[in-house]
PDB file of C-alpha atoms in Angstrom:
ATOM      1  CA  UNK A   1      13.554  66.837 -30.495  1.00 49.00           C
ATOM      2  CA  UNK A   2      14.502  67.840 -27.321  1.00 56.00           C
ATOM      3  CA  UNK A   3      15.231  65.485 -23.985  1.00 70.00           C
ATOM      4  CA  UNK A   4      11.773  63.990 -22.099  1.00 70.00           C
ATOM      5  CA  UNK A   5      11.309  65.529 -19.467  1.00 81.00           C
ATOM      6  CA  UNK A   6      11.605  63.235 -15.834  1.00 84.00           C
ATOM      7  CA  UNK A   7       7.445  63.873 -15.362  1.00 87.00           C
ATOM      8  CA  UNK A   8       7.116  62.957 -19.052  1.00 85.00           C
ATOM      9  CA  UNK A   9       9.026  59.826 -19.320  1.00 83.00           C
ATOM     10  CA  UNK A  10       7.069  58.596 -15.945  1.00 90.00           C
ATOM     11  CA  UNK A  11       4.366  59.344 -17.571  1.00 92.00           C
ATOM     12  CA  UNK A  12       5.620  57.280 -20.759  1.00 91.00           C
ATOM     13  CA  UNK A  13       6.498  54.845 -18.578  1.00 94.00           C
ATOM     14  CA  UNK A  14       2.917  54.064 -16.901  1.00 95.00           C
ATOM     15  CA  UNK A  15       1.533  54.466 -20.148  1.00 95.00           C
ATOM     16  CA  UNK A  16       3.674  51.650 -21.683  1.00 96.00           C
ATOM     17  CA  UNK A  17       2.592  49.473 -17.984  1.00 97.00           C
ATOM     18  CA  UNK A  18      -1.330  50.460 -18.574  1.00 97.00           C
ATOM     19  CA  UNK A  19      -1.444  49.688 -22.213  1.00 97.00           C
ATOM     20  CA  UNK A  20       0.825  46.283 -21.879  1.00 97.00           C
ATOM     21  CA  UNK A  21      -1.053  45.004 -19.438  1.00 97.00           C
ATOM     22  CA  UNK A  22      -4.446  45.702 -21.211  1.00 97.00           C
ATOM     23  CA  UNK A  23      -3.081  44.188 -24.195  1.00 97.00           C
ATOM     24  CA  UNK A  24      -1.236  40.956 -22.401  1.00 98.00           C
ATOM     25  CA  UNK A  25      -4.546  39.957 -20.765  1.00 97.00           C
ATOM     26  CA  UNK A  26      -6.083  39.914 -24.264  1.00 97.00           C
ATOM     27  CA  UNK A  27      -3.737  38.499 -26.297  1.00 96.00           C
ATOM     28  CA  UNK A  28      -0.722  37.348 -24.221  1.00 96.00           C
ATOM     29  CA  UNK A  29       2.668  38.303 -23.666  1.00 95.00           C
ATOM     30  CA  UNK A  30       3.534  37.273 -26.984  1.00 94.00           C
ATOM     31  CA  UNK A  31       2.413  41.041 -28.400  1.00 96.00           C
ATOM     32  CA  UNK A  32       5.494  42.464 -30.245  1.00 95.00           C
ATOM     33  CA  UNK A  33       7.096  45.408 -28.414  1.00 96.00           C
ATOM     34  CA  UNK A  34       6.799  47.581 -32.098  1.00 95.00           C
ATOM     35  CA  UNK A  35       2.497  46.744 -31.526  1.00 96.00           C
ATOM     36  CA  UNK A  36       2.416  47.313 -28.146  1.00 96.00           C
ATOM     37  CA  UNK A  37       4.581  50.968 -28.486  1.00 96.00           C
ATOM     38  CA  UNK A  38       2.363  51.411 -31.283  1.00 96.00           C
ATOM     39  CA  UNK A  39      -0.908  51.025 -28.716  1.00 97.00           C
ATOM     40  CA  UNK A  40       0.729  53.418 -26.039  1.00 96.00           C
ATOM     41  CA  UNK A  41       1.044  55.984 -29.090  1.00 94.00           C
ATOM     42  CA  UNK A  42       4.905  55.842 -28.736  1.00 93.00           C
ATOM     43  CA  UNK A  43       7.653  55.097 -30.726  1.00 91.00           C
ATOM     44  CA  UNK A  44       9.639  51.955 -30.546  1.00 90.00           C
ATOM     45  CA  UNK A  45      12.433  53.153 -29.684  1.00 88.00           C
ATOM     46  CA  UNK A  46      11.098  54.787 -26.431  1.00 89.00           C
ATOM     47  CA  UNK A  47      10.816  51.358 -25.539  1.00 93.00           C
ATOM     48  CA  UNK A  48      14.478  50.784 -24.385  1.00 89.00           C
ATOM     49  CA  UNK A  49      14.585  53.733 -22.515  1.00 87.00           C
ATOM     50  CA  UNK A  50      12.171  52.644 -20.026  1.00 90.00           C
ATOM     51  CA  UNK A  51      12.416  48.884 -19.370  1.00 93.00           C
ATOM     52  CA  UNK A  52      15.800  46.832 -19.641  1.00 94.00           C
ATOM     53  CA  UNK A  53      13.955  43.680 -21.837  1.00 94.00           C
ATOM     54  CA  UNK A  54      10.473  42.655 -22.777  1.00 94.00           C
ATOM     55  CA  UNK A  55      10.466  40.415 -19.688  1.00 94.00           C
ATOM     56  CA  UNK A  56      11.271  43.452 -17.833  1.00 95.00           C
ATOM     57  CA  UNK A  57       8.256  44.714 -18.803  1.00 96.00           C
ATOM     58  CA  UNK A  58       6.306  41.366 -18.165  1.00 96.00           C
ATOM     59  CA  UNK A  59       7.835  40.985 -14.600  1.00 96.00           C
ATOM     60  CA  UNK A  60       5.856  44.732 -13.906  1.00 96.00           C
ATOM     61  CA  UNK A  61       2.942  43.965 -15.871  1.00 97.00           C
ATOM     62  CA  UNK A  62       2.386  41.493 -13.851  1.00 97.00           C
ATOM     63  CA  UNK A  63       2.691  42.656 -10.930  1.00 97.00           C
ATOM     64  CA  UNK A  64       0.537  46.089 -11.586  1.00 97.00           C
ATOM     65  CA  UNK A  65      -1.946  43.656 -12.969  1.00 97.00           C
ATOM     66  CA  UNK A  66      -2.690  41.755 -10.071  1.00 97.00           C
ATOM     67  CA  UNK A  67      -2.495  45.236  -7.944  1.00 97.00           C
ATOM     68  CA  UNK A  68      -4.741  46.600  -9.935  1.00 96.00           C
ATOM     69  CA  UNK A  69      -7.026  42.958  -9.246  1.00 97.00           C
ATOM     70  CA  UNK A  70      -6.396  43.074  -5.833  1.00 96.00           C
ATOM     71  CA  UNK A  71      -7.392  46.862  -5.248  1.00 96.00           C
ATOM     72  CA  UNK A  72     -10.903  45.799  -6.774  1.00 95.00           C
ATOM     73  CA  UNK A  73     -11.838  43.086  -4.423  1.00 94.00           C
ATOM     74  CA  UNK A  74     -10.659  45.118  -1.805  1.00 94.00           C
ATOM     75  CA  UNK A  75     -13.110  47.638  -2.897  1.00 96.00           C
ATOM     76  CA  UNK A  76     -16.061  45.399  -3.131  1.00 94.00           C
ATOM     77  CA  UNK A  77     -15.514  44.177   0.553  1.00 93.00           C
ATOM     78  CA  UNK A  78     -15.545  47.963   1.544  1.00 95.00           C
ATOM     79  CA  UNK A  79     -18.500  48.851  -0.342  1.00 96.00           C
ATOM     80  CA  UNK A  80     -19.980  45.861   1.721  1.00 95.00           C
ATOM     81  CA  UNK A  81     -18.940  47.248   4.602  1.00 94.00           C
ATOM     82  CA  UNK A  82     -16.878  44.342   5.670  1.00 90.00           C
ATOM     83  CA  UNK A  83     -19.576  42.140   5.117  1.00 94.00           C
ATOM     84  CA  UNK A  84     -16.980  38.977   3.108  1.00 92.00           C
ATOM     85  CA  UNK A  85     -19.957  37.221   2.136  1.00 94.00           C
ATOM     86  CA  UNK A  86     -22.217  39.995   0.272  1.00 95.00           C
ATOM     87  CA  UNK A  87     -18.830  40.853  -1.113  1.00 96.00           C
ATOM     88  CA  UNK A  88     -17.991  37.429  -2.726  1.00 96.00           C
ATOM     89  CA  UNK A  89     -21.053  37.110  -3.646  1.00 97.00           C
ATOM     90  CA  UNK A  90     -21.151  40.071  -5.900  1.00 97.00           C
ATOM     91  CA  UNK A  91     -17.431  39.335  -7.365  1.00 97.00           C
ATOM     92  CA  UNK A  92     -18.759  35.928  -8.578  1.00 97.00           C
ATOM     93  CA  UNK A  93     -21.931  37.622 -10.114  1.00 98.00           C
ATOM     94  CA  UNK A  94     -19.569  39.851 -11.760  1.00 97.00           C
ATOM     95  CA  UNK A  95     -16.748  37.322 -12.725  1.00 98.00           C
ATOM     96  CA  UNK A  96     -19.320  34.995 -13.660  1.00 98.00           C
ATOM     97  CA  UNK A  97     -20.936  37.490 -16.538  1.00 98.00           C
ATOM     98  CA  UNK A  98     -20.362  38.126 -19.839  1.00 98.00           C
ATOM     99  CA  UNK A  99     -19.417  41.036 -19.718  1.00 98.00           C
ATOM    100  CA  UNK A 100     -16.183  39.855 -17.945  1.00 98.00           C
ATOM    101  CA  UNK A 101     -16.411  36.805 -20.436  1.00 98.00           C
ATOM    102  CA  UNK A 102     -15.926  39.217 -23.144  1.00 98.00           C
ATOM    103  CA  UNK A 103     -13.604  41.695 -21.956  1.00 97.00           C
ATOM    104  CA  UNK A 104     -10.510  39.850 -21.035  1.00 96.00           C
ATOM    105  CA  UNK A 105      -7.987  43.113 -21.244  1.00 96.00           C
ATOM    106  CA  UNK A 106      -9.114  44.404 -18.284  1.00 95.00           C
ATOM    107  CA  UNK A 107     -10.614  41.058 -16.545  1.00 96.00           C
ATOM    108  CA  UNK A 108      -8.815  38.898 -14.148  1.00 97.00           C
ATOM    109  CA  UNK A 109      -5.163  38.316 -14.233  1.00 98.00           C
ATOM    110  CA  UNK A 110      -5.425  34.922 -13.141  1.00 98.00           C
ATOM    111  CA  UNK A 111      -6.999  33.309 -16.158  1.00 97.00           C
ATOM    112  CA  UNK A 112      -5.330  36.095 -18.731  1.00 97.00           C
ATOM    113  CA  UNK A 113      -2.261  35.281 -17.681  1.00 97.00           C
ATOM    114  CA  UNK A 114      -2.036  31.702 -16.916  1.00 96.00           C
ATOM    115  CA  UNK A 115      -0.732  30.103 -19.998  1.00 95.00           C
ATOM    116  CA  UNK A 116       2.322  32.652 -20.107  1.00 95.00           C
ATOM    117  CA  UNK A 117       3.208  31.915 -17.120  1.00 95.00           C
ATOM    118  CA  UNK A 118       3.177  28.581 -17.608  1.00 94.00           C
ATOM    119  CA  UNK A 119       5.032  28.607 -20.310  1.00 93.00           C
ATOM    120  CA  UNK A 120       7.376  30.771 -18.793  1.00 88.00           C
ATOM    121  CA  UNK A 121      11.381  30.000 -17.000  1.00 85.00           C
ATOM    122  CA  UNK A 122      10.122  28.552 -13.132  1.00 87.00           C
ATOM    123  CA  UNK A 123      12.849  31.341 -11.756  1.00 88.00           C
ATOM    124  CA  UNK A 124      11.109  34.114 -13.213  1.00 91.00           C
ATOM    125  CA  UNK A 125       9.969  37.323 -10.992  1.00 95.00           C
ATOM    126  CA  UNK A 126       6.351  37.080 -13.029  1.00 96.00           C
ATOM    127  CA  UNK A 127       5.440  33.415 -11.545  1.00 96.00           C
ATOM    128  CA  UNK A 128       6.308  34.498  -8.198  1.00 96.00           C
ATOM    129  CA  UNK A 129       3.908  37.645  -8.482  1.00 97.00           C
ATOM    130  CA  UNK A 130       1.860  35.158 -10.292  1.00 97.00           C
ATOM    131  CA  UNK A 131       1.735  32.464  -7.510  1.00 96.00           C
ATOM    132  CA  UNK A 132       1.555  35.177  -4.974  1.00 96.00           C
ATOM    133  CA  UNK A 133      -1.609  36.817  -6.561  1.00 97.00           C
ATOM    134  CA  UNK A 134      -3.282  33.472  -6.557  1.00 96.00           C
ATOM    135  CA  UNK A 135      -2.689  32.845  -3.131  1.00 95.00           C
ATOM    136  CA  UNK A 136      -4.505  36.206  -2.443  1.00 95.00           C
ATOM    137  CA  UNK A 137      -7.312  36.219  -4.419  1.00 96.00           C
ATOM    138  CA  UNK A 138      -7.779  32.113  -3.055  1.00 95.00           C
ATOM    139  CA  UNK A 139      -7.846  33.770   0.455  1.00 93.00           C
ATOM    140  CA  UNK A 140     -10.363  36.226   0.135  1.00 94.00           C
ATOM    141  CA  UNK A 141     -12.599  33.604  -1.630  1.00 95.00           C
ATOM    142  CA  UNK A 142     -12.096  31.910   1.407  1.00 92.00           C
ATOM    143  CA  UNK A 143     -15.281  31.147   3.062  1.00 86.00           C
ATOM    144  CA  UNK A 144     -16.085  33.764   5.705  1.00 72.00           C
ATOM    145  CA  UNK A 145     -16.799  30.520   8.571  1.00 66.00           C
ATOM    146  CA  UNK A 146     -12.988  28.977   7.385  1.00 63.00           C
ATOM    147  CA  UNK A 147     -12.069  32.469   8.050  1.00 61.00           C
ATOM    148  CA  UNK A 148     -13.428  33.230  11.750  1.00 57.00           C
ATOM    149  CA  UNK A 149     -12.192  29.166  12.549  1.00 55.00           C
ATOM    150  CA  UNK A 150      -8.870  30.221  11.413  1.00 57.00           C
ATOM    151  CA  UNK A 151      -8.440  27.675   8.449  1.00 53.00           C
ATOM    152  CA  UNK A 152      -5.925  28.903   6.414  1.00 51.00           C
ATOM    153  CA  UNK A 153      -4.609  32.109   8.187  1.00 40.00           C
ATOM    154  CA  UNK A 154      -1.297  31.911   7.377  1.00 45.00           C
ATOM    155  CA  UNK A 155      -1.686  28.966   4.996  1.00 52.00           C
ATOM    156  CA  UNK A 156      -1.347  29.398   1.108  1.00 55.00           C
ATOM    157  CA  UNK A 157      -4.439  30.447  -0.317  1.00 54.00           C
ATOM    158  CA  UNK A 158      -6.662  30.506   2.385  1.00 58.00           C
ATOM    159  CA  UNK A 159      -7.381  27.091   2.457  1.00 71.00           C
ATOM    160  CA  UNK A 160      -9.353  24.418   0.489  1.00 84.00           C
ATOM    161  CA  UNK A 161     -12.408  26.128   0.417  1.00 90.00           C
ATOM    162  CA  UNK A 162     -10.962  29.251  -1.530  1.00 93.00           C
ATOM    163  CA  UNK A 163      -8.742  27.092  -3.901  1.00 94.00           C
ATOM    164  CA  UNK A 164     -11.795  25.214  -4.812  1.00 94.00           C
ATOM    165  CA  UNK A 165     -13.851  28.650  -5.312  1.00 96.00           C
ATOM    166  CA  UNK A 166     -11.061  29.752  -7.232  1.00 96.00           C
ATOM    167  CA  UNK A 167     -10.458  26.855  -9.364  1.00 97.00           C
ATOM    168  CA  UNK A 168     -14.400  27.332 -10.139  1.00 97.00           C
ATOM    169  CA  UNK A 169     -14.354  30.643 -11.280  1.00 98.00           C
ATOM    170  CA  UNK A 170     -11.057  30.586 -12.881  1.00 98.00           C
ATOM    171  CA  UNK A 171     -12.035  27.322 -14.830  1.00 98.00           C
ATOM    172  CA  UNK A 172     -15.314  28.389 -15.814  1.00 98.00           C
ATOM    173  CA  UNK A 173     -14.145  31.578 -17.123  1.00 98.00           C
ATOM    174  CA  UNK A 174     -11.293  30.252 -19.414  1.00 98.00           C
ATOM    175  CA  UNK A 175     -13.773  27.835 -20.469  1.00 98.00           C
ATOM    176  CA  UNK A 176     -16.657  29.916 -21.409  1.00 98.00           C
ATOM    177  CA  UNK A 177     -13.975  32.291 -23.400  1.00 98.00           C
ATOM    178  CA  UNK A 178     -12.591  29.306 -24.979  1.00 97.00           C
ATOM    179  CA  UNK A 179     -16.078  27.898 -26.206  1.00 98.00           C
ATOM    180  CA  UNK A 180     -17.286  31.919 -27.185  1.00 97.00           C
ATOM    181  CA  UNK A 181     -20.072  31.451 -29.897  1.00 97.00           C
ATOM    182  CA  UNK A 182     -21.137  28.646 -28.829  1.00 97.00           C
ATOM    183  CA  UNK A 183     -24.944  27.638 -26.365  1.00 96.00           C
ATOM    184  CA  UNK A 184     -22.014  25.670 -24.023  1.00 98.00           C
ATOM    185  CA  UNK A 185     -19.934  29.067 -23.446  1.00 98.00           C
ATOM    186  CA  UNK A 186     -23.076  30.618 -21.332  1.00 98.00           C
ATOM    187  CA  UNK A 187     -23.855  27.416 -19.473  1.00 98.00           C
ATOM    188  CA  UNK A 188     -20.508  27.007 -18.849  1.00 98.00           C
ATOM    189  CA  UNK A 189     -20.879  30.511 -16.990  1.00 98.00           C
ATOM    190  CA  UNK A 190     -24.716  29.656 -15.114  1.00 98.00           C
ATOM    191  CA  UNK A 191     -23.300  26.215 -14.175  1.00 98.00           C
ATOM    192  CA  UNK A 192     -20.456  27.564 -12.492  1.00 98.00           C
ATOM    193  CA  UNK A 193     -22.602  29.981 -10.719  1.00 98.00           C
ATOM    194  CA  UNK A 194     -25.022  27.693  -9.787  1.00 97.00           C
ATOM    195  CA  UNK A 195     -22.553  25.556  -7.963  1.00 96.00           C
ATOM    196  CA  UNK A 196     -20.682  28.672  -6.022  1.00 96.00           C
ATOM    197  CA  UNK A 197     -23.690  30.285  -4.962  1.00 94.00           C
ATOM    198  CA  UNK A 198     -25.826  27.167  -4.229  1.00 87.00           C
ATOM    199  CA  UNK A 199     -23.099  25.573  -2.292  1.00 57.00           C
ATOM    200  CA  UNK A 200     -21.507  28.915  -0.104  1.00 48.00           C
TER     201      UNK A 200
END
């Protein structure tokens, strides 16, 4: 077989990204690199071509996955036409659903991902994107009066009021997966709800 061709293997390449970071959300980094080449219909082999290690690979999953996270907020607060409230509003009706309960490969990176980082070495590139993607999606859950006063411009994570909003939906949703089949997993979901859209 002849040599890939430089279009090809960045296609390979973006594949391996798409399909790894699909697959990590839904079953965690631990996937084998033979299942996950398998998944991005590619040999093995092609593997080592394209990304020095596996935590290579994790390092720019990571990263692309919270891109990818961060590109769809962004959206919603266009297609609200700036309006921060509307827009939060409909990313917690939306996080908040089954739907995203049940569909964790492309969901939120922030709960997918949490336990491998966790579990992870503190100096690695993937926490920092990790910490850093956090901090982001914290500020724009930010309530939209802490953002006019200027409470937490600048800060980490927009201040209290977004860590709290994102501890709410983050928590509920890792919950309501962990408790799947069960009357709690759904209540889990409506109390959460309840208490972000009552409150803000």
């Amino acid at each position: 077989m002849g040599r890939v061709s430089q279009a090809q293997a960045e296609e390979n390449r973006r594949r391996v990204v798409d399909t790894a970071s699909r697959l990590f959300r839904e079953q965690g980094t631990h996937v084998s690199v033979a299942d996950l080449m398998k998944a991005a219909g590619l040999t093995h082999g092609a593997f080592y071509k394209q990304f020095a290690s596996k935590e290579a690979l994790v390092d720019e999953v990571t990263a692309h996955a919270f891109d990818e996270f961060a590109r769809g907020y962004a959206a919603g607060l266009e297609r609200h036409n700036g309006q921060r409230d509307a827009a939060q509003r409909a990313l917690i009706d939306a996080y908040l659903s089954v739907e995203h309960r049940d569909n964790a490969a492309d969901g939120c990176p922030v709960a997918a991902l949490a336990i491998d980082v966790a579990r992870g070495p503190e100096g690695r590139e993937a926490r920092r994107t990790y910490a850093e993607g956090v901090a982001d999606f914290a500020a724009f859950l930010a309530p939209a009066e802490a953002v006019a006063g200027g409470e937490g411009v600048g800060g980490v994570g927009g201040g209290e009021g977004g860590l709290a909003r994102l501890c709410t939906l983050v928590g509920a949703l890792v919950l309501s997966r962990a408790t799947q089949g069960s009357p709690l997993s759904e209540e889990i979901l409506a109390a959460a709800h309840a208490a972000l859209t009552e409150a803000g």
